Coordinates of C-alpha atoms in Angstrom, one line a residue:
M10 CA -11.9 21.5 -5.9
N11 CA -14.6 21.7 -3.2
S12 CA -15.9 19.5 -0.4
S13 CA -18.5 17.9 -2.6
L14 CA -15.8 16.1 -4.8
L15 CA -16.5 12.7 -3.2
D16 CA -20.2 13.1 -3.9
L17 CA -19.5 14.2 -7.4
I18 CA -17.5 11.0 -8.1
L19 CA -19.4 8.3 -6.3
F20 CA -23.0 9.4 -6.4
S21 CA -23.3 9.2 -10.2
E22 CA -22.9 6.0 -12.1
K23 CA -22.3 8.0 -15.3
R24 CA -19.5 10.1 -13.9
K25 CA -17.9 7.2 -12.1
D26 CA -18.0 5.0 -15.2
F27 CA -16.7 7.8 -17.4
L28 CA -13.7 8.4 -15.1
L29 CA -12.9 4.7 -14.9
L30 CA -13.1 4.5 -18.7
L31 CA -10.6 7.3 -19.1
K32 CA -8.2 5.4 -16.8
E33 CA -7.7 3.1 -19.7
G34 CA -6.6 6.1 -21.8
P35 CA -7.9 9.1 -23.7
K36 CA -11.1 8.7 -25.6
S37 CA -13.2 10.5 -28.1
I38 CA -16.9 11.2 -27.3
E39 CA -17.9 8.5 -29.9
E40 CA -15.7 5.9 -28.1
V41 CA -17.1 6.9 -24.8
L42 CA -20.8 6.7 -25.9
E43 CA -20.1 3.3 -27.5
K44 CA -18.4 1.9 -24.5
L45 CA -20.9 3.3 -21.8
Q46 CA -24.0 2.9 -23.9
V47 CA -25.6 6.1 -22.6
P48 CA -27.3 8.9 -24.6
R49 CA -25.1 11.9 -25.4
T50 CA -27.6 14.3 -23.8
A51 CA -27.4 12.4 -20.5
L52 CA -23.7 12.2 -20.4
L53 CA -22.5 15.6 -21.5
P54 CA -23.8 17.4 -18.4
Q55 CA -22.0 15.0 -16.2
I56 CA -18.7 15.4 -18.1
K57 CA -19.1 19.2 -17.8
K58 CA -19.2 18.9 -14.0
L59 CA -16.0 16.8 -14.1
K60 CA -14.3 19.4 -16.3
E61 CA -15.3 22.1 -13.9
E62 CA -13.6 20.3 -11.0
E63 CA -10.5 19.9 -13.2
L64 CA -10.6 16.1 -13.2
V65 CA -11.0 15.8 -16.9
I66 CA -9.5 17.7 -19.8
H67 CA -11.1 18.1 -23.3
E68 CA -8.6 19.0 -26.1
G69 CA -8.9 18.4 -29.8
G70 CA -12.1 16.4 -29.4
I71 CA -10.4 14.0 -27.0
Y72 CA -11.1 13.5 -23.3
R73 CA -8.4 12.6 -20.9
L74 CA -7.8 12.6 -17.1
S75 CA -5.9 15.6 -15.7
E76 CA -3.0 14.9 -13.4
I77 CA -5.3 15.3 -10.4
G78 CA -7.9 13.1 -12.1
E79 CA -5.3 10.3 -12.6
I80 CA -4.4 10.4 -8.9
V81 CA -8.1 10.5 -7.8
V82 CA -9.2 7.7 -10.1
E83 CA -6.2 5.5 -9.1
K84 CA -7.4 5.7 -5.5
M85 CA -11.0 5.5 -6.4
Q86 CA -11.0 2.2 -8.3
P87 CA -10.3 -0.1 -5.4
L88 CA -13.0 1.6 -3.3
V89 CA -15.5 1.3 -6.2
E90 CA -14.6 -2.4 -6.7
T91 CA -14.8 -3.1 -2.9
L92 CA -18.3 -1.5 -2.7
S93 CA -19.3 -3.6 -5.7
V94 CA -18.2 -6.8 -3.9
F95 CA -20.3 -6.1 -0.8
E96 CA -23.3 -4.6 -2.7
K97 CA -23.6 -7.6 -4.9
N98 CA -24.7 -9.8 -1.9
E99 CA -25.3 -7.4 1.0
E100 CA -27.2 -9.9 3.2
Y101 CA -24.5 -12.6 2.8
W102 CA -21.6 -10.3 3.8
A103 CA -23.6 -8.8 6.7
D104 CA -24.0 -12.2 8.2
R105 CA -20.4 -13.5 7.6
K106 CA -17.5 -13.7 10.0
L107 CA -14.7 -11.9 8.3
A108 CA -12.2 -12.4 11.1
P109 CA -10.7 -15.6 9.4
I110 CA -9.5 -13.4 6.6
P111 CA -6.2 -11.6 7.5
P112 CA -6.3 -7.8 7.3
Y113 CA -4.0 -7.6 4.3
L114 CA -6.5 -9.7 2.3
V115 CA -9.6 -8.0 3.7
N116 CA -8.0 -4.7 2.3
R117 CA -7.8 -6.4 -1.1
I118 CA -11.3 -8.0 -1.0
N119 CA -12.1 -6.1 -4.2
E120 CA -9.9 -8.7 -6.0
L121 CA -12.8 -11.2 -5.7
G122 CA -14.0 -9.3 -8.8
D123 CA -17.1 -10.6 -10.5
Y124 CA -17.7 -13.5 -8.2
H125 CA -21.1 -15.2 -7.7
L126 CA -22.7 -16.8 -4.7
I127 CA -23.7 -20.5 -4.7
E128 CA -26.7 -21.2 -2.7
P129 CA -27.6 -24.6 -1.1
D130 CA -29.1 -26.9 -3.7
L131 CA -31.9 -29.1 -2.3
S132 CA -31.2 -31.8 -5.0
H133 CA -27.6 -32.1 -3.6
T134 CA -28.3 -31.6 0.1
F135 CA -25.9 -34.2 1.2
D136 CA -23.3 -33.8 -1.5
L137 CA -20.2 -31.7 -2.0
N138 CA -20.9 -28.8 -4.3
P139 CA -21.2 -30.1 -7.9
E140 CA -19.7 -27.0 -9.5
L141 CA -16.7 -27.1 -7.2
L142 CA -16.1 -30.8 -7.9
K143 CA -16.4 -30.4 -11.6
N144 CA -13.8 -27.6 -11.7
L145 CA -11.4 -29.2 -9.3
S146 CA -11.5 -32.4 -11.2
K147 CA -10.4 -30.6 -14.4
S148 CA -7.4 -28.9 -12.8
T149 CA -3.7 -29.8 -12.7
Y150 CA -3.4 -28.8 -9.0
T151 CA -5.7 -27.9 -6.2
H152 CA -5.1 -26.5 -2.7
M153 CA -7.9 -26.9 -0.2
L154 CA -8.6 -26.1 3.4
Y155 CA -11.5 -27.7 5.3
S156 CA -12.5 -27.0 8.8
Y157 CA -15.9 -28.8 8.7
F158 CA -16.2 -32.5 8.0
H159 CA -18.0 -33.9 4.9
P160 CA -18.2 -37.7 4.5
Q161 CA -17.5 -37.4 0.8
L162 CA -14.3 -35.5 1.2
P163 CA -11.9 -38.4 1.8
A164 CA -13.0 -40.3 -1.3
F165 CA -13.0 -37.1 -3.4
V166 CA -9.5 -35.9 -2.5
L167 CA -8.1 -39.5 -3.0
N168 CA -9.8 -39.6 -6.4
L169 CA -8.2 -36.3 -7.4
A170 CA -4.8 -37.6 -6.3
K171 CA -5.2 -40.8 -8.3
K172 CA -5.9 -38.7 -11.4
G173 CA -2.5 -37.2 -11.0
I174 CA -3.7 -33.9 -9.8
E175 CA -1.3 -32.2 -7.4
I176 CA -3.2 -31.7 -4.2
S177 CA -2.4 -29.9 -1.0
L178 CA -4.9 -30.3 1.8
V179 CA -5.1 -28.4 5.1
L180 CA -7.5 -29.8 7.8
S181 CA -8.5 -28.5 11.1
E182 CA -7.5 -30.8 14.0
A183 CA -11.1 -31.9 14.5
V184 CA -11.6 -32.8 10.8
Y185 CA -8.2 -34.6 10.7
L186 CA -9.3 -36.8 13.7
R187 CA -12.4 -37.8 11.9
L188 CA -10.3 -38.7 8.9
V189 CA -8.0 -41.0 10.7
E190 CA -10.7 -42.5 12.9
D191 CA -13.4 -43.1 10.4
F192 CA -11.6 -43.2 7.0
K193 CA -8.2 -44.6 8.0
E194 CA -7.6 -46.5 4.8
E195 CA -8.4 -43.6 2.6
G196 CA -6.1 -41.4 4.7
K197 CA -3.2 -43.9 4.5
E198 CA -3.6 -44.3 0.7
F199 CA -3.7 -40.5 0.2
L200 CA -0.4 -40.0 2.1
K201 CA 1.3 -42.7 0.1
M202 CA 0.9 -40.7 -3.1
E203 CA 3.7 -38.6 -4.4
N204 CA 1.5 -35.8 -5.6
S205 CA -0.3 -35.3 -2.3
S206 CA 0.4 -33.4 0.9
L207 CA -1.6 -33.1 4.1
Y208 CA -1.4 -30.5 6.9
I209 CA -3.1 -30.1 10.3
L210 CA -4.0 -26.7 11.6
E211 CA -3.5 -27.2 15.3
K212 CA -3.7 -23.6 16.5
K213 CA -6.3 -23.0 19.1
R214 CA -8.6 -20.0 19.3
V215 CA -8.0 -19.1 15.7
E216 CA -11.1 -18.4 13.6
I217 CA -10.7 -20.1 10.2
P218 CA -12.9 -20.3 7.1
A219 CA -15.2 -23.3 6.6
L220 CA -13.6 -23.9 3.2
I221 CA -10.9 -22.6 0.9
A222 CA -10.3 -24.2 -2.5
T223 CA -8.1 -22.9 -5.3
A224 CA -7.1 -24.5 -8.6
N225 CA -6.0 -23.4 -12.1
N226 CA -9.4 -22.1 -13.0
I227 CA -11.4 -21.5 -9.8
M228 CA -11.4 -20.0 -6.3
T229 CA -14.0 -21.0 -3.8
M230 CA -14.5 -19.8 -0.2
G231 CA -17.0 -20.7 2.5
L232 CA -17.3 -18.6 5.6
F233 CA -19.1 -19.4 8.8
N234 CA -22.0 -17.1 9.6
E235 CA -22.2 -14.9 12.7
S236 CA -23.9 -17.8 14.6
G237 CA -20.9 -20.0 13.9
R238 CA -22.7 -22.2 11.4
F239 CA -21.8 -23.0 7.8
D240 CA -24.9 -22.7 5.7
R241 CA -23.3 -24.1 2.5
Q242 CA -23.2 -20.8 0.7
Y243 CA -20.0 -20.4 -1.3
V244 CA -18.3 -17.5 -2.9
I245 CA -16.9 -18.6 -6.2
S246 CA -14.9 -16.8 -8.8
F247 CA -13.0 -17.7 -12.0
E248 CA -11.1 -14.4 -12.3
P249 CA -7.2 -14.7 -12.2
Q250 CA -6.9 -12.1 -9.5
A251 CA -9.5 -13.8 -7.3
I252 CA -7.7 -17.2 -7.7
K253 CA -4.4 -15.5 -6.6
W254 CA -6.2 -13.9 -3.7
G255 CA -7.6 -17.3 -2.6
Q256 CA -4.2 -18.9 -3.0
E257 CA -2.7 -16.3 -0.6
L258 CA -5.5 -17.1 1.9
F259 CA -4.8 -20.8 1.6
E260 CA -1.1 -20.2 2.1
Y261 CA -1.7 -18.1 5.1
Y262 CA -3.3 -21.1 6.9
R263 CA -0.9 -23.7 5.4
D264 CA 2.1 -21.8 6.7
M265 CA 0.8 -22.0 10.3
S266 CA 0.0 -25.7 9.9
R267 CA 2.0 -28.9 10.6
E268 CA 2.7 -31.2 7.7
I269 CA 1.9 -34.9 8.1
K270 CA 4.9 -36.8 6.8
R271 CA 4.4 -39.2 4.0
N272 CA 4.2 -42.9 4.8
K273 CA 7.2 -44.8 3.6

């Protein structure tokens, strides 16, 4: 292998897709062409280069990864997936504060998978995001962190709890103070419910996300931009690995928070 191996792998979509396909197992050329939907004449020269670098073996009409190829592709896949996450919305990520995401989750940001970005909707300028509300309302549990105050939040979480949805809510200290000062009755009723729990994140000088919300079927995250403002753009994903990633992010902040004891 020579010094151009990285270029060989990453600078051709056909070679990259072919290697990732073989990670699933050996394939015939017919299976490869069907899966990748590329002309034979376009793909065969790329396969030849991979064979020359001893990443791919061709035997009995079947292509498979060599031992070296298996190692390379195993390490390559997270990098490719990470690049895909950032390339999908380059302007968004370039202007986000990533400090609120702990390093071990930043290293696994590829797990966001095939997410999409929700932009502000002028028809719902003063509302909580409708897609988020719809999906959380259909769940059996939801775990949320809010560090910015929205006047619809108290009624919404109380309504979820009344539906029997298990709800765990982490609030920044500033948001909690707004809740107890301006929505005292909703706060009291929420805490009386057996399926609800409330935490306050009191740590100072800790950068936190604007929003984290996870449920059975959805993960949503809102990050402040580099100016410290939340522009109501949300990352949203329905993939199981993204939901697990979001749950770990929520637990990271819940574990450093103080639980408000239930009213007797």
